[in-house]
Amino acid sequence: MILKSISEHKINLSEVNLIQLYSNTGIDFENPFYAQVLKENFEDKYKTISLNFTFSSYTNISLKNFKIYLENETLNVKKIIFDQIKYSSGIIVFALTIGEKLENLSKEFFMKGDYLEGYLIDKVASELTEYCADIFSDTIIKNDDFFYSLRYSPGYCGWNVAEQQKIFNLLPKEFTAIRLTESYLMIPVKSVSGIIGFGKKEFNNNYQCNICNEEFCIKRNNDNAARINK
Amino acid sequence: MENNLEYLKTCIIKGKVSLGIPHPKDMVGLEGADEVTFQLLQKGFTPFDILNLSLLPGMKVVGNYFKEGKYYIPDVLMSAKAMKSSMKHLEPYFTSGDLQYKGTVVLGTVIGDLHDIGKNLVKMVLEGGGYKIIDVGVDASAEKFINAIQNTPNVSAIGLSALLTSTMLNMKEIISLVKNNFSHLKVLVGGAPVTEKFANEIEADFYSPNPQDALIYLNGIDK
């Protein structure tokens, strides 16, 4: 069975725990200047954020050799992700975005040479996207008869980012809120796509970085590089 | 008088932009780089001294702190903001030729990649180190780099950035085309997934794991 859906939600920022959101970025927003930047350019300017999301839920699937077979596509998720979801009886394929408003605001700051403001907005927008991904998960994961895995996305845990195209092939064609570049990056940038496994057996939802051999992984590289892209 | 230059250097290091900006906590209510630079020029300090005795040494400390893990990205950005507020008073002297850049670097995130935080950090540290930066932005093709080099006098180096393992592979073609057309140019590469081994494989001249090392390398070739 395939269940497909497209939806748009308005996220009311007054209902978002901004202190927690800011805290998750790792930036000290108790700094009065950072707080001032966010208040003037984010909190006072945006009362709501539009969350566009879509998903397809597949139950006619098979999993073998580190691959997921569903409909006409084969997702080559590689070992790390496969091991986390291999007991799934179904797969939810999803994509969501908070749009380009905050992304464009950040770019405007960068273009003016106001890097700090651009950076703070960018970090908050990224965190807000993750927050929205959690809302999406809560929205669709309602069935208490199943256990659900974490979200896994192309470009992480050894899953080739080029497989992003397959994700979008599996989503409703009517969903136009996100487009892919030739290098399979999503536009708007503040978007998340991926899969969630579900089934009758409980998932081990711990990350498995210790078993990964990805030579060029961001996390594996040096501390400075990790900080730069934090 | 020298204390004023030292205070300006402190403003850069601590990211004290101006009187009205409440940062850092221990300098709230004090004048910042903006006001102090203006006053120094009024008092007869040369732009050369302000640049070389306050701004560049201050940014050097900031770059080192970041490299050593004492500073995080927002700290560097506050210092860059202080530097910018000071530089606006010095810009006329660059335009008139009284002040000169150490060199010119074309910088960009390679084709296929839309991430620019790392590239912007390098840009700020290099600008803070006295370099003129031509920023070709993100998703930059070899042609874009070559056009920028052709249209800018005295480019001495290019810097390529990438955040993804898939897009960092595009560095190779850019380096090859740039080297074929401008063999004298040095090519620096960086970005989270990039390693020295990979830099050697694609025949980059220098792999920089952080902005400060890129500055040190450029200072060496632009002597």
Tab-separated table of C-alpha atoms in Angstrom:
chain	number	residue	atom	x	y	z
A	1	MET	CA	0.000	0.000	0.000
A	2	ILE	CA	1.218	3.492	-0.783
A	3	LEU	CA	-0.016	6.508	1.139
A	4	LYS	CA	0.948	9.919	-0.235
A	5	SER	CA	0.369	13.365	1.175
A	6	ILE	CA	1.299	17.011	0.631
A	7	SER	CA	0.662	19.555	3.338
A	8	GLU	CA	1.433	23.096	4.435
A	9	HIS	CA	1.525	24.157	8.061
A	10	LYS	CA	1.912	27.584	9.591
A	11	ILE	CA	4.336	27.435	12.468
A	12	ASN	CA	3.482	30.156	14.955
A	13	LEU	CA	6.798	31.356	16.339
A	14	SER	CA	5.173	32.454	19.589
A	15	GLU	CA	4.562	28.760	20.256
A	16	VAL	CA	8.172	27.792	19.583
A	17	ASN	CA	10.536	27.561	22.534
A	18	LEU	CA	13.053	30.015	21.105
A	19	ILE	CA	15.401	29.722	24.062
A	20	GLN	CA	15.680	26.007	23.402
A	21	LEU	CA	15.971	26.602	19.663
A	22	TYR	CA	18.785	29.107	20.139
A	23	SER	CA	20.451	26.871	22.671
A	24	ASN	CA	20.515	24.022	20.154
A	25	THR	CA	22.624	26.145	17.798
A	26	GLY	CA	25.418	26.201	20.362
A	27	ILE	CA	25.652	29.990	20.177
A	28	ASP	CA	25.582	32.077	23.354
A	29	PHE	CA	22.362	33.989	22.844
A	30	GLU	CA	22.615	35.418	26.335
A	31	ASN	CA	25.091	37.765	24.687
A	32	PRO	CA	23.024	40.968	24.535
A	33	PHE	CA	24.152	41.868	21.032
A	34	TYR	CA	23.333	38.468	19.554
A	35	ALA	CA	19.949	38.620	21.299
A	36	GLN	CA	19.383	42.090	19.855
A	37	VAL	CA	20.214	40.912	16.334
A	38	LEU	CA	17.771	38.015	16.611
A	39	LYS	CA	15.032	40.111	18.167
A	40	GLU	CA	15.183	42.813	15.504
A	41	ASN	CA	15.692	40.587	12.502
A	42	PHE	CA	13.879	37.396	13.379
A	43	GLU	CA	11.518	37.546	16.347
A	44	ASP	CA	9.973	40.956	15.553
A	45	LYS	CA	9.920	40.358	11.804
A	46	TYR	CA	8.485	36.874	11.481
A	47	LYS	CA	5.395	35.833	13.394
A	48	THR	CA	4.852	32.627	11.432
A	49	ILE	CA	6.941	30.332	9.290
A	50	SER	CA	5.459	28.217	6.503
A	51	LEU	CA	6.360	24.573	6.651
A	52	ASN	CA	5.727	22.673	3.406
A	53	PHE	CA	6.056	18.944	3.629
A	54	THR	CA	5.259	15.835	1.731
A	55	PHE	CA	5.642	12.131	2.268
A	56	SER	CA	4.948	8.766	0.730
A	57	SER	CA	4.535	5.737	2.909
A	58	TYR	CA	5.412	2.363	1.374
A	59	THR	CA	4.616	-1.020	2.866
A	60	ASN	CA	5.364	-3.201	-0.132
A	61	ILE	CA	9.106	-3.174	0.356
A	62	SER	CA	12.064	-5.482	0.652
A	63	LEU	CA	15.426	-4.922	2.246
A	64	LYS	CA	18.570	-6.846	1.334
A	65	ASN	CA	22.235	-6.288	0.561
A	66	PHE	CA	22.184	-2.837	2.181
A	67	LYS	CA	19.466	-1.715	-0.221
A	68	ILE	CA	15.772	-0.881	0.080
A	69	TYR	CA	13.531	-1.953	-2.797
A	70	LEU	CA	10.303	-0.002	-3.092
A	71	GLU	CA	8.071	0.704	-6.061
A	72	ASN	CA	10.414	1.217	-9.037
A	73	GLU	CA	13.338	2.533	-7.054
A	74	THR	CA	16.223	0.964	-5.175
A	75	LEU	CA	17.676	3.039	-2.370
A	76	ASN	CA	21.302	2.106	-1.825
A	77	VAL	CA	21.477	3.347	1.756
A	78	LYS	CA	24.701	1.467	2.592
A	79	LYS	CA	25.523	-0.489	5.697
A	80	ILE	CA	25.167	2.026	8.532
A	81	ILE	CA	21.622	3.086	7.716
A	82	PHE	CA	20.633	-0.373	6.529
A	83	ASP	CA	21.586	-1.878	9.871
A	84	GLN	CA	19.348	0.641	11.632
A	85	ILE	CA	16.250	-0.041	9.553
A	86	LYS	CA	16.652	-3.606	8.295
A	87	TYR	CA	13.666	-4.892	10.248
A	88	SER	CA	11.284	-2.280	8.810
A	89	SER	CA	8.003	-3.453	7.383
A	90	GLY	CA	7.451	-0.078	5.783
A	91	ILE	CA	9.340	3.030	4.748
A	92	ILE	CA	8.215	6.638	4.869
A	93	VAL	CA	9.937	8.818	2.270
A	94	PHE	CA	9.655	12.525	3.057
A	95	ALA	CA	10.789	16.045	2.245
A	96	LEU	CA	10.079	19.335	3.955
A	97	THR	CA	11.149	22.951	3.777
A	98	ILE	CA	10.725	26.212	5.653
A	99	GLY	CA	11.148	28.128	2.405
A	100	GLU	CA	13.572	30.855	1.397
A	101	LYS	CA	12.637	33.794	3.615
A	102	LEU	CA	15.285	33.303	6.283
A	103	GLU	CA	17.801	31.995	3.793
A	104	ASN	CA	17.444	35.151	1.707
A	105	LEU	CA	17.657	37.362	4.771
A	106	SER	CA	20.907	35.671	5.733
A	107	LYS	CA	22.258	36.125	2.201
A	108	GLU	CA	21.365	39.813	2.266
A	109	PHE	CA	23.414	40.276	5.418
A	110	PHE	CA	26.356	38.403	3.958
A	111	MET	CA	26.212	40.477	0.771
A	112	LYS	CA	26.325	43.662	2.838
A	113	GLY	CA	29.335	42.329	4.719
A	114	ASP	CA	27.327	41.882	7.919
A	115	TYR	CA	28.635	38.389	8.446
A	116	LEU	CA	27.690	38.020	12.085
A	117	GLU	CA	24.041	38.851	11.442
A	118	GLY	CA	24.010	36.568	8.389
A	119	TYR	CA	25.565	33.753	10.349
A	120	LEU	CA	23.176	34.024	13.292
A	121	ILE	CA	20.130	34.032	11.013
A	122	ASP	CA	21.514	31.079	9.074
A	123	LYS	CA	22.118	29.044	12.231
A	124	VAL	CA	18.661	29.786	13.590
A	125	ALA	CA	17.088	28.914	10.231
A	126	SER	CA	18.914	25.573	10.183
A	127	GLU	CA	17.770	24.783	13.694
A	128	LEU	CA	14.238	25.842	12.850
A	129	THR	CA	14.293	23.422	9.917
A	130	GLU	CA	15.238	20.591	12.275
A	131	TYR	CA	12.523	21.698	14.675
A	132	CYS	CA	10.030	21.533	11.805
A	133	ALA	CA	11.315	18.098	10.872
A	134	ASP	CA	10.448	17.032	14.407
A	135	ILE	CA	6.971	18.500	14.017
A	136	PHE	CA	6.615	16.616	10.748
A	137	SER	CA	7.677	13.386	12.436
A	138	ASP	CA	5.203	13.946	15.258
A	139	THR	CA	2.472	14.648	12.707
A	140	ILE	CA	2.872	11.481	10.704
A	141	ILE	CA	4.071	9.099	13.386
A	142	LYS	CA	0.756	8.591	15.088
A	143	ASN	CA	0.253	4.886	14.830
A	144	ASP	CA	1.029	3.316	18.187
A	145	ASP	CA	1.014	-0.128	16.584
A	146	PHE	CA	4.437	0.571	15.078
A	147	PHE	CA	7.913	1.517	16.161
A	148	TYR	CA	9.730	4.160	14.098
A	149	SER	CA	13.390	4.675	13.245
A	150	LEU	CA	15.277	7.953	13.251
A	151	ARG	CA	15.251	10.094	10.104
A	152	TYR	CA	18.016	9.277	7.635
A	153	SER	CA	19.001	11.506	4.740
A	154	PRO	CA	21.119	11.149	1.588
A	155	GLY	CA	24.550	12.669	2.173
A	156	TYR	CA	24.846	11.232	5.678
A	157	CYS	CA	26.110	7.937	7.088
A	158	GLY	CA	27.664	6.984	3.768
A	159	TRP	CA	24.426	7.333	1.777
A	160	ASN	CA	25.373	9.020	-1.487
A	161	VAL	CA	23.783	12.456	-1.869
A	162	ALA	CA	23.030	11.623	-5.523
A	163	GLU	CA	20.309	9.288	-4.214
A	164	GLN	CA	18.372	12.417	-3.358
A	165	GLN	CA	16.911	12.158	-6.846
A	166	LYS	CA	15.391	8.780	-5.981
A	167	ILE	CA	13.810	10.244	-2.861
A	168	PHE	CA	12.117	12.874	-4.987
A	169	ASN	CA	11.059	10.287	-7.572
A	170	LEU	CA	9.194	8.527	-4.779
A	171	LEU	CA	7.405	11.639	-3.526
A	172	PRO	CA	4.180	13.049	-4.969
A	173	LYS	CA	4.929	14.807	-8.253
A	174	GLU	CA	2.652	17.665	-7.239
A	175	PHE	CA	5.047	18.705	-4.494
A	176	THR	CA	6.928	21.687	-5.917
A	177	ALA	CA	8.149	23.455	-2.784
A	178	ILE	CA	11.642	21.977	-3.209
A	179	ARG	CA	13.734	21.518	-6.323
A	180	LEU	CA	17.019	19.704	-6.760
A	181	THR	CA	20.174	21.173	-8.256
A	182	GLU	CA	22.300	19.190	-10.708
A	183	SER	CA	24.432	18.175	-7.737
A	184	TYR	CA	21.323	16.965	-5.882
A	185	LEU	CA	21.243	19.714	-3.284
A	186	MET	CA	17.863	21.052	-2.282
A	187	ILE	CA	16.612	24.549	-2.977
A	188	PRO	CA	15.489	26.110	-0.674
A	189	VAL	CA	18.578	25.161	1.280
A	190	LYS	CA	16.632	25.025	4.537
A	191	SER	CA	15.046	21.707	3.663
A	192	VAL	CA	15.274	18.139	4.913
A	193	SER	CA	14.567	14.954	3.008
A	194	GLY	CA	15.013	11.320	3.792
A	195	ILE	CA	13.430	8.145	5.030
A	196	ILE	CA	11.971	6.773	8.239
A	197	GLY	CA	11.555	3.062	8.773
A	198	PHE	CA	8.634	1.607	10.678
A	199	GLY	CA	7.689	-1.853	11.830
A	200	LYS	CA	6.693	-4.126	14.658
A	201	LYS	CA	10.201	-4.511	16.047
A	202	GLU	CA	11.811	-1.758	18.119
A	203	PHE	CA	14.601	0.150	16.386
A	204	ASN	CA	18.036	0.798	17.803
A	205	ASN	CA	17.981	4.570	17.476
A	206	ASN	CA	21.596	5.205	18.394
A	207	TYR	CA	24.005	6.685	15.889
A	208	GLN	CA	26.732	4.347	14.735
A	209	CYS	CA	29.633	6.672	13.882
A	210	ASN	CA	32.069	4.292	15.553
A	211	ILE	CA	31.564	1.665	12.863
A	212	CYS	CA	31.814	4.058	9.921
A	213	ASN	CA	34.925	4.155	7.761
A	214	GLU	CA	34.021	7.222	5.720
A	215	GLU	CA	37.461	8.712	5.102
A	216	PHE	CA	36.343	12.240	4.293
A	217	CYS	CA	33.482	12.524	6.796
A	218	ILE	CA	33.032	15.976	8.300
A	219	LYS	CA	32.897	14.597	11.826
A	220	ARG	CA	36.041	12.564	11.259
A	221	ASN	CA	38.106	15.453	9.956
A	222	ASN	CA	39.796	17.907	12.249
A	223	ASP	CA	38.268	19.966	15.044
A	224	ASN	CA	38.753	23.251	13.222
A	225	ALA	CA	36.837	22.100	10.183
A	226	ALA	CA	34.048	20.809	12.361
A	227	ARG	CA	33.851	24.156	14.120
A	228	ILE	CA	33.806	26.066	10.846
A	229	ASN	CA	30.765	24.198	9.687
A	230	LYS	CA	29.080	23.828	13.026
B	1	MET	CA	49.207	58.061	21.802
B	2	GLU	CA	50.532	54.529	21.414
B	3	ASN	CA	47.975	53.424	23.975
B	4	ASN	CA	45.260	54.433	21.526
B	5	LEU	CA	46.699	52.104	18.910
B	6	GLU	CA	46.880	49.370	21.516
B	7	TYR	CA	43.272	50.041	22.549
B	8	LEU	CA	42.164	49.759	18.933
B	9	LYS	CA	43.958	46.440	18.685
B	10	THR	CA	42.066	45.318	21.800
B	11	CYS	CA	38.799	46.419	20.189
B	12	ILE	CA	39.550	44.202	17.199
B	13	ILE	CA	40.533	41.218	19.329
B	14	LYS	CA	37.494	41.494	21.595
B	15	GLY	CA	35.038	42.458	18.880
B	16	LYS	CA	34.256	45.892	20.283
B	17	VAL	CA	32.600	47.520	17.288
B	18	SER	CA	31.272	50.816	18.590
B	19	LEU	CA	29.936	52.612	21.628
B	20	GLY	CA	26.355	51.608	20.872
B	21	ILE	CA	26.907	47.878	20.496
B	22	PRO	CA	26.737	46.079	23.857
B	23	HIS	CA	29.558	43.649	23.223
B	24	PRO	CA	31.742	42.377	24.809
B	25	LYS	CA	30.290	42.385	28.289
B	26	ASP	CA	33.373	43.906	29.892
B	27	MET	CA	33.469	46.794	27.389
B	28	VAL	CA	29.837	47.889	27.433
B	29	GLY	CA	29.652	51.697	27.450
B	30	LEU	CA	33.136	52.113	26.008
B	31	GLU	CA	34.089	53.419	22.589
B	32	GLY	CA	34.811	50.863	19.913
B	33	ALA	CA	36.861	50.438	16.764
B	34	ASP	CA	34.588	52.798	14.844
B	35	GLU	CA	35.057	55.833	17.105
B	36	VAL	CA	38.690	55.132	17.976
B	37	THR	CA	39.791	54.830	14.340
B	38	PHE	CA	38.125	58.140	13.527
B	39	GLN	CA	39.843	59.783	16.502
B	40	LEU	CA	43.241	58.350	15.605
B	41	LEU	CA	43.017	59.792	12.102
B	42	GLN	CA	41.948	63.145	13.555
B	43	LYS	CA	44.956	63.076	15.858
B	44	GLY	CA	47.278	62.570	12.921
B	45	PHE	CA	48.013	58.865	13.058
B	46	THR	CA	48.689	57.562	9.576
B	47	PRO	CA	46.345	55.008	8.041
B	48	PHE	CA	49.440	52.872	7.551
B	49	ASP	CA	50.133	52.787	11.296
B	50	ILE	CA	46.496	52.153	12.168
B	51	LEU	CA	46.414	49.246	9.753
B	52	ASN	CA	49.782	47.767	10.606
B	53	LEU	CA	50.008	48.437	14.329
B	54	SER	CA	46.396	47.833	15.352
B	55	LEU	CA	44.115	46.157	12.835
B	56	LEU	CA	46.357	43.508	11.269
B	57	PRO	CA	48.004	42.472	14.568
B	58	GLY	CA	44.562	42.346	16.173
B	59	MET	CA	43.138	40.090	13.477
B	60	LYS	CA	46.244	37.947	13.648
B	61	VAL	CA	45.520	37.272	17.314
B	62	VAL	CA	41.888	36.495	16.444
B	63	GLY	CA	42.952	34.057	13.715
B	64	ASN	CA	45.319	32.316	16.102
B	65	TYR	CA	42.678	32.100	18.818
B	66	PHE	CA	40.316	30.457	16.339
B	67	LYS	CA	42.980	28.054	15.177
B	68	GLU	CA	43.752	27.135	18.791
B	69	GLY	CA	40.094	26.643	19.656
B	70	LYS	CA	39.924	29.614	22.044
B	71	TYR	CA	37.535	31.468	19.740
B	72	TYR	CA	34.454	30.167	17.994
B	73	ILE	CA	32.890	31.391	14.783
B	74	PRO	CA	30.734	34.144	16.361
B	75	ASP	CA	33.817	35.523	18.130
B	76	VAL	CA	35.651	35.767	14.810
B	77	LEU	CA	32.615	37.391	13.228
B	78	MET	CA	32.418	40.033	15.966
B	79	SER	CA	36.088	40.846	15.432
B	80	ALA	CA	35.490	41.044	11.687
B	81	LYS	CA	32.629	43.423	12.387
B	82	ALA	CA	34.928	45.614	14.479
B	83	MET	CA	37.516	45.469	11.692
B	84	LYS	CA	34.903	46.499	9.150
B	85	SER	CA	33.835	49.476	11.256
B	86	SER	CA	37.436	50.585	11.366
B	87	MET	CA	38.173	49.905	7.709
B	88	LYS	CA	35.363	52.149	6.519
B	89	HIS	CA	37.486	55.078	7.749
B	90	LEU	CA	40.533	53.743	5.903
B	91	GLU	CA	38.849	52.877	2.581
B	92	PRO	CA	39.559	56.307	1.047
B	93	TYR	CA	43.272	55.746	1.575
B	94	PHE	CA	43.127	52.416	-0.286
B	95	THR	CA	41.303	54.159	-3.121
B	96	SER	CA	43.860	56.963	-3.278
B	97	GLY	CA	46.764	54.520	-3.238
B	98	ASP	CA	48.152	55.620	0.130
B	99	LEU	CA	47.436	52.144	1.423
B	100	GLN	CA	47.963	48.950	-0.542
B	101	TYR	CA	46.664	45.431	-0.177
B	102	LYS	CA	49.189	42.663	0.408
B	103	GLY	CA	47.722	40.789	-2.518
B	104	THR	CA	44.526	39.762	-4.243
B	105	VAL	CA	42.839	36.396	-3.845
B	106	VAL	CA	39.895	34.986	-5.800
B	107	LEU	CA	37.764	32.920	-3.451
B	108	GLY	CA	34.720	30.733	-4.018
B	109	THR	CA	32.738	27.621	-3.157
B	110	VAL	CA	33.074	25.145	-6.008
B	111	ILE	CA	30.402	24.229	-8.505
B	112	GLY	CA	27.627	22.041	-7.148
B	113	ASP	CA	28.071	23.284	-3.610
B	114	LEU	CA	25.911	25.971	-1.993
B	115	HIS	CA	27.646	26.201	1.401
B	116	ASP	CA	29.475	29.410	2.095
B	117	ILE	CA	30.050	29.785	5.829
B	118	GLY	CA	33.565	28.325	5.663
B	119	LYS	CA	34.433	30.342	2.584
B	120	ASN	CA	33.174	33.522	4.234
B	121	LEU	CA	35.267	32.869	7.315
B	122	VAL	CA	38.382	32.536	5.205
B	123	LYS	CA	37.384	35.708	3.387
B	124	MET	CA	37.092	37.635	6.648
B	125	VAL	CA	40.395	36.432	8.022
B	126	LEU	CA	42.211	37.181	4.748
B	127	GLU	CA	40.599	40.628	4.524
B	128	GLY	CA	41.584	41.159	8.128
B	129	GLY	CA	45.090	40.122	7.134
B	130	GLY	CA	45.365	42.829	4.495
B	131	TYR	CA	44.261	41.004	1.344
B	132	LYS	CA	41.779	42.109	-1.262
B	133	ILE	CA	39.247	39.343	-1.872
B	134	ILE	CA	37.292	38.761	-5.048
B	135	ASP	CA	34.423	36.566	-3.903
B	136	VAL	CA	32.892	34.555	-6.754
B	137	GLY	CA	30.263	33.158	-4.395
B	138	VAL	CA	28.889	29.635	-4.258
B	139	ASP	CA	28.342	27.078	-7.027
B	140	ALA	CA	31.305	28.613	-8.842
B	141	SER	CA	32.481	26.944	-12.048
B	142	ALA	CA	36.006	26.971	-13.444
B	143	GLU	CA	34.856	29.597	-15.940
B	144	LYS	CA	33.693	31.816	-13.112
B	145	PHE	CA	37.080	31.587	-11.404
B	146	ILE	CA	38.912	32.191	-14.684
B	147	ASN	CA	36.762	35.215	-15.536
B	148	ALA	CA	37.438	36.712	-12.121
B	149	ILE	CA	41.180	36.137	-12.512
B	150	GLN	CA	41.186	37.677	-16.007
B	151	ASN	CA	39.205	40.713	-14.885
B	152	THR	CA	41.232	41.437	-11.739
B	153	PRO	CA	44.747	42.824	-11.770
B	154	ASN	CA	47.516	41.089	-9.854
B	155	VAL	CA	45.732	38.032	-8.542
B	156	SER	CA	48.266	35.921	-6.698
B	157	ALA	CA	46.153	33.010	-5.512
B	158	ILE	CA	42.753	31.377	-5.621
B	159	GLY	CA	40.946	29.620	-2.809
B	160	LEU	CA	38.460	26.789	-3.335
B	161	SER	CA	35.993	25.658	-0.696
B	162	ALA	CA	33.619	22.678	-0.499
B	163	LEU	CA	31.555	21.136	2.266
B	164	LEU	CA	30.472	17.912	0.596
B	165	THR	CA	32.437	14.828	-0.339
B	166	SER	CA	30.600	14.824	-3.649
B	167	THR	CA	31.319	18.445	-4.530
B	168	MET	CA	34.906	18.564	-3.363
B	169	LEU	CA	35.665	16.315	-6.339
B	170	ASN	CA	34.850	19.307	-8.564
B	171	MET	CA	37.943	21.059	-7.241
B	172	LYS	CA	40.126	18.901	-9.452
B	173	GLU	CA	38.784	20.192	-12.763
B	174	ILE	CA	38.865	23.797	-11.581
B	175	ILE	CA	42.478	23.468	-10.475
B	176	SER	CA	43.428	21.823	-13.743
B	177	LEU	CA	41.832	24.545	-15.879
B	178	VAL	CA	43.154	27.386	-13.748
B	179	LYS	CA	46.684	25.965	-13.745
B	180	ASN	CA	46.567	25.482	-17.506
B	181	ASN	CA	45.682	29.130	-18.016
B	182	PHE	CA	47.525	30.754	-15.100
B	183	SER	CA	50.411	28.528	-14.115
B	184	HIS	CA	51.863	31.142	-11.741
B	185	LEU	CA	48.807	31.160	-9.476
B	186	LYS	CA	48.815	29.316	-6.188
B	187	VAL	CA	45.725	27.291	-5.378
B	188	LEU	CA	44.529	26.845	-1.806
B	189	VAL	CA	41.797	24.374	-0.889
B	190	GLY	CA	39.777	23.860	2.262
B	191	GLY	CA	36.463	22.728	3.672
B	192	ALA	CA	35.317	20.171	6.183
B	193	PRO	CA	35.770	16.994	4.120
B	194	VAL	CA	39.023	18.115	2.451
B	195	THR	CA	42.280	16.617	3.649
B	196	GLU	CA	45.929	17.186	2.861
B	197	LYS	CA	46.021	13.850	1.074
B	198	PHE	CA	43.123	14.852	-1.145
B	199	ALA	CA	44.710	18.260	-1.784
B	200	ASN	CA	47.869	16.528	-2.971
B	201	GLU	CA	45.888	14.196	-5.217
B	202	ILE	CA	44.208	17.098	-7.012
B	203	GLU	CA	47.491	19.047	-7.183
B	204	ALA	CA	46.461	21.973	-5.031
B	205	ASP	CA	49.380	24.007	-3.742
B	206	PHE	CA	48.138	24.243	-0.197
B	207	TYR	CA	45.576	22.608	2.050
B	208	SER	CA	44.404	24.844	4.830
B	209	PRO	CA	42.487	23.263	7.712
B	210	ASN	CA	41.664	26.737	9.047
B	211	PRO	CA	41.605	30.356	7.811
B	212	GLN	CA	44.692	31.413	9.736
B	213	ASP	CA	46.930	28.858	8.043
B	214	ALA	CA	45.731	30.149	4.675
B	215	LEU	CA	46.772	33.652	5.731
B	216	ILE	CA	50.182	32.475	6.911
B	217	TYR	CA	50.711	30.651	3.614
B	218	LEU	CA	49.713	33.702	1.555
B	219	ASN	CA	51.958	35.957	3.613
B	220	GLY	CA	54.791	33.625	2.659
B	221	ILE	CA	54.189	33.755	-1.081
B	222	ASP	CA	53.320	37.454	-1.246
B	223	LYS	CA	56.469	38.698	0.479
